[in-house]
Amino acid sequence: MSIVIAGEVDFPPENRDAALAGAKALIDMALAEPGCRHYAWSADPHDPGRVHVFEEWDSADELQAHLEGEAYRGMLGHLSQFTILNADTRKYRFDRKEPVYGPDGVATARFLSEAAA
C-alpha cells in the first residue's frame, strides 16, 4: 500500500531559496532510497517563503526506514539553519491509483475500476 507525504514548510522569504538549493543533495539521497517513487521539494510561486513537499513511498516500512535514515536526519539539520516558521506535513495511505485521464482522453474524478466492479 503506497503512502504519500504532502505538506508545506514556511521560511522567511529571504531564506527559502537558499534552503532549497542546499537541500538538493539530501533530496537526491532520498530519491535513491528503496521504495521512494517521488521526493520533490518546490518553491511556491505565490508565497515567497513557502516550500511544497511531495513524496511517494511504496510502503510504510520503506518510509519508516527513510525517517530513521541519513537523508531525513540530514534534511532536518539542514532546514533548521533557515528558521522554519511553520511546517505542516501529512501522510496519506492509499490502495487504489489510476490515471486522471480515461481511455477516452477525458479527465475524470471517478475511479474507472470501481465502475467495472
Short mmCIF file of N, CA and C in Angstrom, two decimals:
data_model
loop_
_atom_site.label_atom_id
_atom_site.label_comp_id
_atom_site.label_asym_id
_atom_site.label_seq_id
_atom_site.Cartn_x
_atom_site.Cartn_y
_atom_site.Cartn_z
N MET A 1 0.84 -1.17 0.00
CA MET A 1 0.00 0.00 0.00
C MET A 1 0.89 1.24 0.00
N SER A 2 0.73 2.08 -0.97
CA SER A 2 1.57 3.28 -1.11
C SER A 2 1.20 4.34 -0.08
N ILE A 3 2.18 5.19 0.20
CA ILE A 3 1.99 6.31 1.13
C ILE A 3 2.48 7.58 0.44
N VAL A 4 1.66 8.63 0.55
CA VAL A 4 2.03 9.94 0.03
C VAL A 4 2.22 10.87 1.21
N ILE A 5 3.27 11.65 1.15
CA ILE A 5 3.52 12.74 2.10
C ILE A 5 3.27 14.03 1.33
N ALA A 6 2.45 14.90 1.88
CA ALA A 6 2.19 16.20 1.25
C ALA A 6 2.19 17.26 2.33
N GLY A 7 2.75 18.41 2.03
CA GLY A 7 2.75 19.45 3.03
C GLY A 7 3.42 20.72 2.58
N GLU A 8 3.57 21.61 3.55
CA GLU A 8 4.17 22.91 3.32
C GLU A 8 5.14 23.20 4.46
N VAL A 9 6.23 23.85 4.11
CA VAL A 9 7.18 24.33 5.09
C VAL A 9 7.40 25.81 4.77
N ASP A 10 7.25 26.66 5.77
CA ASP A 10 7.39 28.10 5.59
C ASP A 10 8.67 28.62 6.22
N PHE A 11 9.38 29.46 5.47
CA PHE A 11 10.61 30.11 5.89
C PHE A 11 10.44 31.61 5.72
N PRO A 12 11.30 32.40 6.35
CA PRO A 12 11.34 33.81 5.96
C PRO A 12 11.65 33.85 4.45
N PRO A 13 10.96 34.69 3.69
CA PRO A 13 11.16 34.70 2.24
C PRO A 13 12.62 34.82 1.80
N GLU A 14 13.41 35.55 2.55
CA GLU A 14 14.82 35.72 2.15
C GLU A 14 15.64 34.44 2.37
N ASN A 15 15.09 33.45 3.07
CA ASN A 15 15.82 32.20 3.34
C ASN A 15 15.39 31.03 2.45
N ARG A 16 14.21 31.13 1.85
CA ARG A 16 13.64 29.96 1.16
C ARG A 16 14.54 29.41 0.06
N ASP A 17 15.02 30.24 -0.85
CA ASP A 17 15.78 29.73 -1.99
C ASP A 17 17.08 29.08 -1.56
N ALA A 18 17.73 29.62 -0.56
CA ALA A 18 18.97 29.01 -0.06
C ALA A 18 18.67 27.67 0.61
N ALA A 19 17.56 27.60 1.33
CA ALA A 19 17.18 26.33 1.97
C ALA A 19 16.96 25.25 0.91
N LEU A 20 16.26 25.60 -0.16
CA LEU A 20 16.00 24.63 -1.23
C LEU A 20 17.28 24.24 -1.96
N ALA A 21 18.09 25.21 -2.29
CA ALA A 21 19.33 24.93 -3.03
C ALA A 21 20.24 24.00 -2.24
N GLY A 22 20.36 24.24 -0.97
CA GLY A 22 21.23 23.42 -0.13
C GLY A 22 20.67 22.04 0.16
N ALA A 23 19.39 21.82 -0.13
CA ALA A 23 18.75 20.53 0.14
C ALA A 23 18.89 19.55 -1.02
N LYS A 24 19.40 20.00 -2.16
CA LYS A 24 19.42 19.14 -3.34
C LYS A 24 20.11 17.80 -3.10
N ALA A 25 21.26 17.80 -2.48
CA ALA A 25 21.99 16.54 -2.26
C ALA A 25 21.18 15.60 -1.35
N LEU A 26 20.48 16.15 -0.38
CA LEU A 26 19.66 15.32 0.52
C LEU A 26 18.43 14.78 -0.20
N ILE A 27 17.86 15.59 -1.09
CA ILE A 27 16.73 15.12 -1.90
C ILE A 27 17.20 13.99 -2.81
N ASP A 28 18.34 14.16 -3.45
CA ASP A 28 18.90 13.11 -4.30
C ASP A 28 19.14 11.83 -3.51
N MET A 29 19.62 11.97 -2.28
CA MET A 29 19.87 10.81 -1.42
C MET A 29 18.56 10.07 -1.13
N ALA A 30 17.51 10.83 -0.81
CA ALA A 30 16.21 10.21 -0.53
C ALA A 30 15.66 9.51 -1.77
N LEU A 31 15.81 10.14 -2.93
CA LEU A 31 15.32 9.53 -4.17
C LEU A 31 15.98 8.19 -4.47
N ALA A 32 17.18 7.99 -3.97
CA ALA A 32 17.91 6.75 -4.20
C ALA A 32 17.55 5.65 -3.19
N GLU A 33 16.76 5.99 -2.18
CA GLU A 33 16.40 5.00 -1.15
C GLU A 33 15.37 4.01 -1.69
N PRO A 34 15.43 2.77 -1.20
CA PRO A 34 14.44 1.77 -1.62
C PRO A 34 13.02 2.25 -1.31
N GLY A 35 12.15 2.08 -2.29
CA GLY A 35 10.73 2.39 -2.09
C GLY A 35 10.35 3.83 -2.35
N CYS A 36 11.31 4.69 -2.64
CA CYS A 36 10.99 6.10 -2.90
C CYS A 36 10.66 6.28 -4.37
N ARG A 37 9.41 6.63 -4.64
CA ARG A 37 8.98 6.88 -6.02
C ARG A 37 9.11 8.35 -6.40
N HIS A 38 8.78 9.24 -5.46
CA HIS A 38 8.86 10.69 -5.69
C HIS A 38 9.33 11.34 -4.40
N TYR A 39 10.12 12.37 -4.55
CA TYR A 39 10.59 13.14 -3.40
C TYR A 39 10.90 14.53 -3.94
N ALA A 40 9.92 15.41 -3.89
CA ALA A 40 10.07 16.72 -4.51
C ALA A 40 9.78 17.83 -3.50
N TRP A 41 10.67 18.77 -3.46
CA TRP A 41 10.50 19.98 -2.65
C TRP A 41 10.54 21.13 -3.64
N SER A 42 9.52 21.98 -3.65
CA SER A 42 9.47 23.05 -4.65
C SER A 42 8.98 24.35 -4.04
N ALA A 43 9.47 25.44 -4.62
CA ALA A 43 9.09 26.78 -4.18
C ALA A 43 7.67 27.10 -4.65
N ASP A 44 6.87 27.66 -3.78
CA ASP A 44 5.53 28.11 -4.13
C ASP A 44 5.66 29.42 -4.91
N PRO A 45 5.11 29.50 -6.12
CA PRO A 45 5.27 30.73 -6.89
C PRO A 45 4.41 31.89 -6.37
N HIS A 46 3.49 31.61 -5.46
CA HIS A 46 2.59 32.64 -4.93
C HIS A 46 2.94 33.09 -3.53
N ASP A 47 3.72 32.30 -2.82
CA ASP A 47 4.10 32.62 -1.44
C ASP A 47 5.63 32.57 -1.36
N PRO A 48 6.28 33.71 -1.22
CA PRO A 48 7.74 33.77 -1.33
C PRO A 48 8.51 33.04 -0.22
N GLY A 49 7.84 32.57 0.82
CA GLY A 49 8.52 31.85 1.88
C GLY A 49 8.17 30.37 1.95
N ARG A 50 7.24 29.93 1.10
CA ARG A 50 6.71 28.57 1.22
C ARG A 50 7.38 27.57 0.29
N VAL A 51 7.58 26.37 0.84
CA VAL A 51 8.07 25.23 0.08
C VAL A 51 7.00 24.14 0.16
N HIS A 52 6.67 23.55 -0.99
CA HIS A 52 5.74 22.42 -1.02
C HIS A 52 6.54 21.13 -1.01
N VAL A 53 6.06 20.18 -0.22
CA VAL A 53 6.70 18.88 -0.08
C VAL A 53 5.77 17.83 -0.68
N PHE A 54 6.32 16.97 -1.54
CA PHE A 54 5.55 15.85 -2.07
C PHE A 54 6.47 14.64 -2.13
N GLU A 55 6.03 13.57 -1.49
CA GLU A 55 6.79 12.31 -1.51
C GLU A 55 5.82 11.18 -1.76
N GLU A 56 6.29 10.12 -2.41
CA GLU A 56 5.51 8.90 -2.55
C GLU A 56 6.42 7.72 -2.24
N TRP A 57 5.94 6.86 -1.36
CA TRP A 57 6.70 5.69 -0.90
C TRP A 57 5.90 4.43 -1.18
N ASP A 58 6.61 3.35 -1.51
CA ASP A 58 5.95 2.08 -1.81
C ASP A 58 5.28 1.45 -0.60
N SER A 59 5.83 1.69 0.60
CA SER A 59 5.28 1.03 1.78
C SER A 59 5.62 1.81 3.05
N ALA A 60 4.90 1.50 4.11
CA ALA A 60 5.18 2.12 5.41
C ALA A 60 6.56 1.72 5.92
N ASP A 61 6.97 0.49 5.66
CA ASP A 61 8.30 0.05 6.11
C ASP A 61 9.40 0.85 5.44
N GLU A 62 9.26 1.11 4.14
CA GLU A 62 10.29 1.87 3.44
C GLU A 62 10.27 3.34 3.86
N LEU A 63 9.09 3.89 4.11
CA LEU A 63 9.01 5.24 4.65
C LEU A 63 9.65 5.30 6.03
N GLN A 64 9.39 4.31 6.87
CA GLN A 64 9.98 4.29 8.21
C GLN A 64 11.50 4.24 8.15
N ALA A 65 12.02 3.42 7.23
CA ALA A 65 13.48 3.36 7.07
C ALA A 65 14.02 4.73 6.67
N HIS A 66 13.31 5.44 5.82
CA HIS A 66 13.72 6.79 5.44
C HIS A 66 13.71 7.72 6.66
N LEU A 67 12.65 7.65 7.45
CA LEU A 67 12.52 8.53 8.61
C LEU A 67 13.58 8.26 9.67
N GLU A 68 14.17 7.09 9.64
CA GLU A 68 15.24 6.75 10.58
C GLU A 68 16.62 6.89 9.95
N GLY A 69 16.67 7.33 8.69
CA GLY A 69 17.92 7.32 7.96
C GLY A 69 18.61 8.66 7.84
N GLU A 70 19.74 8.60 7.14
CA GLU A 70 20.65 9.73 6.99
C GLU A 70 20.03 10.90 6.22
N ALA A 71 19.30 10.62 5.14
CA ALA A 71 18.73 11.70 4.33
C ALA A 71 17.72 12.52 5.14
N TYR A 72 16.87 11.84 5.88
CA TYR A 72 15.86 12.55 6.68
C TYR A 72 16.52 13.35 7.80
N ARG A 73 17.42 12.72 8.55
CA ARG A 73 18.10 13.43 9.64
C ARG A 73 18.90 14.61 9.09
N GLY A 74 19.54 14.39 7.95
CA GLY A 74 20.30 15.47 7.33
C GLY A 74 19.41 16.63 6.91
N MET A 75 18.22 16.31 6.37
CA MET A 75 17.29 17.36 5.95
C MET A 75 16.82 18.17 7.15
N LEU A 76 16.50 17.50 8.24
CA LEU A 76 16.09 18.22 9.45
C LEU A 76 17.18 19.19 9.90
N GLY A 77 18.40 18.72 9.93
CA GLY A 77 19.52 19.57 10.33
C GLY A 77 19.74 20.73 9.37
N HIS A 78 19.67 20.43 8.09
CA HIS A 78 19.87 21.46 7.08
C HIS A 78 18.79 22.55 7.19
N LEU A 79 17.53 22.15 7.19
CA LEU A 79 16.44 23.13 7.19
C LEU A 79 16.41 23.98 8.46
N SER A 80 16.84 23.41 9.57
CA SER A 80 16.80 24.16 10.84
C SER A 80 17.71 25.39 10.81
N GLN A 81 18.64 25.44 9.88
CA GLN A 81 19.53 26.60 9.75
C GLN A 81 18.84 27.81 9.13
N PHE A 82 17.64 27.60 8.58
CA PHE A 82 16.99 28.65 7.79
C PHE A 82 15.72 29.20 8.44
N THR A 83 15.53 28.97 9.74
CA THR A 83 14.39 29.49 10.51
C THR A 83 13.06 29.01 9.94
N ILE A 84 12.67 27.81 10.32
CA ILE A 84 11.37 27.29 9.92
C ILE A 84 10.30 28.03 10.73
N LEU A 85 9.39 28.70 10.02
CA LEU A 85 8.31 29.44 10.67
C LEU A 85 7.10 28.55 10.94
N ASN A 86 6.88 27.60 10.05
CA ASN A 86 5.74 26.70 10.18
C ASN A 86 6.01 25.48 9.30
N ALA A 87 5.56 24.34 9.75
CA ALA A 87 5.66 23.12 8.94
C ALA A 87 4.40 22.31 9.17
N ASP A 88 3.75 21.93 8.09
CA ASP A 88 2.54 21.12 8.17
C ASP A 88 2.64 20.05 7.10
N THR A 89 3.05 18.85 7.50
CA THR A 89 3.13 17.74 6.56
C THR A 89 2.20 16.64 7.02
N ARG A 90 1.58 16.00 6.03
CA ARG A 90 0.59 14.96 6.31
C ARG A 90 0.94 13.71 5.51
N LYS A 91 0.56 12.54 6.05
CA LYS A 91 0.76 11.30 5.30
C LYS A 91 -0.61 10.71 4.95
N TYR A 92 -0.67 10.13 3.76
CA TYR A 92 -1.89 9.52 3.24
C TYR A 92 -1.55 8.12 2.76
N ARG A 93 -2.35 7.18 3.18
CA ARG A 93 -2.19 5.80 2.73
C ARG A 93 -3.28 5.53 1.69
N PHE A 94 -2.92 4.89 0.58
CA PHE A 94 -3.95 4.62 -0.41
C PHE A 94 -3.78 3.24 -1.03
N ASP A 95 -4.89 2.74 -1.50
CA ASP A 95 -4.90 1.39 -2.05
C ASP A 95 -5.34 1.35 -3.51
N ARG A 96 -5.66 2.49 -4.10
CA ARG A 96 -6.08 2.50 -5.49
C ARG A 96 -5.44 3.70 -6.18
N LYS A 97 -4.92 3.45 -7.38
CA LYS A 97 -4.30 4.52 -8.15
C LYS A 97 -4.66 4.30 -9.61
N GLU A 98 -5.15 5.34 -10.24
CA GLU A 98 -5.49 5.30 -11.66
C GLU A 98 -5.11 6.63 -12.30
N PRO A 99 -4.96 6.63 -13.62
CA PRO A 99 -4.70 7.89 -14.31
C PRO A 99 -5.90 8.84 -14.20
N VAL A 100 -5.62 10.13 -14.26
CA VAL A 100 -6.69 11.13 -14.25
C VAL A 100 -7.49 11.04 -15.55
N TYR A 101 -6.81 10.74 -16.65
CA TYR A 101 -7.48 10.66 -17.95
C TYR A 101 -7.88 9.23 -18.27
N GLY A 102 -9.15 9.06 -18.65
CA GLY A 102 -9.65 7.75 -19.01
C GLY A 102 -9.21 7.36 -20.41
N PRO A 103 -9.58 6.17 -20.85
CA PRO A 103 -9.19 5.70 -22.18
C PRO A 103 -9.73 6.59 -23.30
N ASP A 104 -10.77 7.38 -23.00
CA ASP A 104 -11.34 8.29 -23.99
C ASP A 104 -10.62 9.64 -24.02
N GLY A 105 -9.58 9.80 -23.18
CA GLY A 105 -8.82 11.04 -23.15
C GLY A 105 -9.45 12.15 -22.34
N VAL A 106 -10.51 11.85 -21.62
CA VAL A 106 -11.22 12.85 -20.82
C VAL A 106 -10.83 12.70 -19.35
N ALA A 107 -10.55 13.82 -18.70
CA ALA A 107 -10.22 13.79 -17.27
C ALA A 107 -11.47 13.43 -16.47
N THR A 108 -11.28 12.60 -15.44
CA THR A 108 -12.39 12.20 -14.60
C THR A 108 -11.94 12.05 -13.15
N ALA A 109 -12.83 12.39 -12.23
CA ALA A 109 -12.57 12.18 -10.80
C ALA A 109 -12.96 10.77 -10.38
N ARG A 110 -13.74 10.10 -11.20
CA ARG A 110 -14.20 8.74 -10.88
C ARG A 110 -13.07 7.73 -11.08
N PHE A 111 -13.11 6.69 -10.28
CA PHE A 111 -12.19 5.57 -10.45
C PHE A 111 -12.89 4.56 -11.36
N LEU A 112 -12.33 4.37 -12.54
CA LEU A 112 -12.98 3.52 -13.52
C LEU A 112 -13.03 2.07 -13.07
N SER A 113 -12.06 1.63 -12.27
CA SER A 113 -12.06 0.24 -11.80
C SER A 113 -13.23 0.00 -10.83
N GLU A 114 -13.70 1.04 -10.14
CA GLU A 114 -14.87 0.88 -9.27
C GLU A 114 -16.14 0.67 -10.10
N ALA A 115 -16.24 1.35 -11.23
CA ALA A 115 -17.42 1.23 -12.09
C ALA A 115 -17.52 -0.18 -12.69
N ALA A 116 -16.35 -0.80 -12.94
CA ALA A 116 -16.34 -2.13 -13.53
C ALA A 116 -16.65 -3.22 -12.49
N ALA A 117 -16.50 -2.92 -11.21
CA ALA A 117 -16.69 -3.93 -10.18
C ALA A 117 -18.15 -4.17 -9.86
#
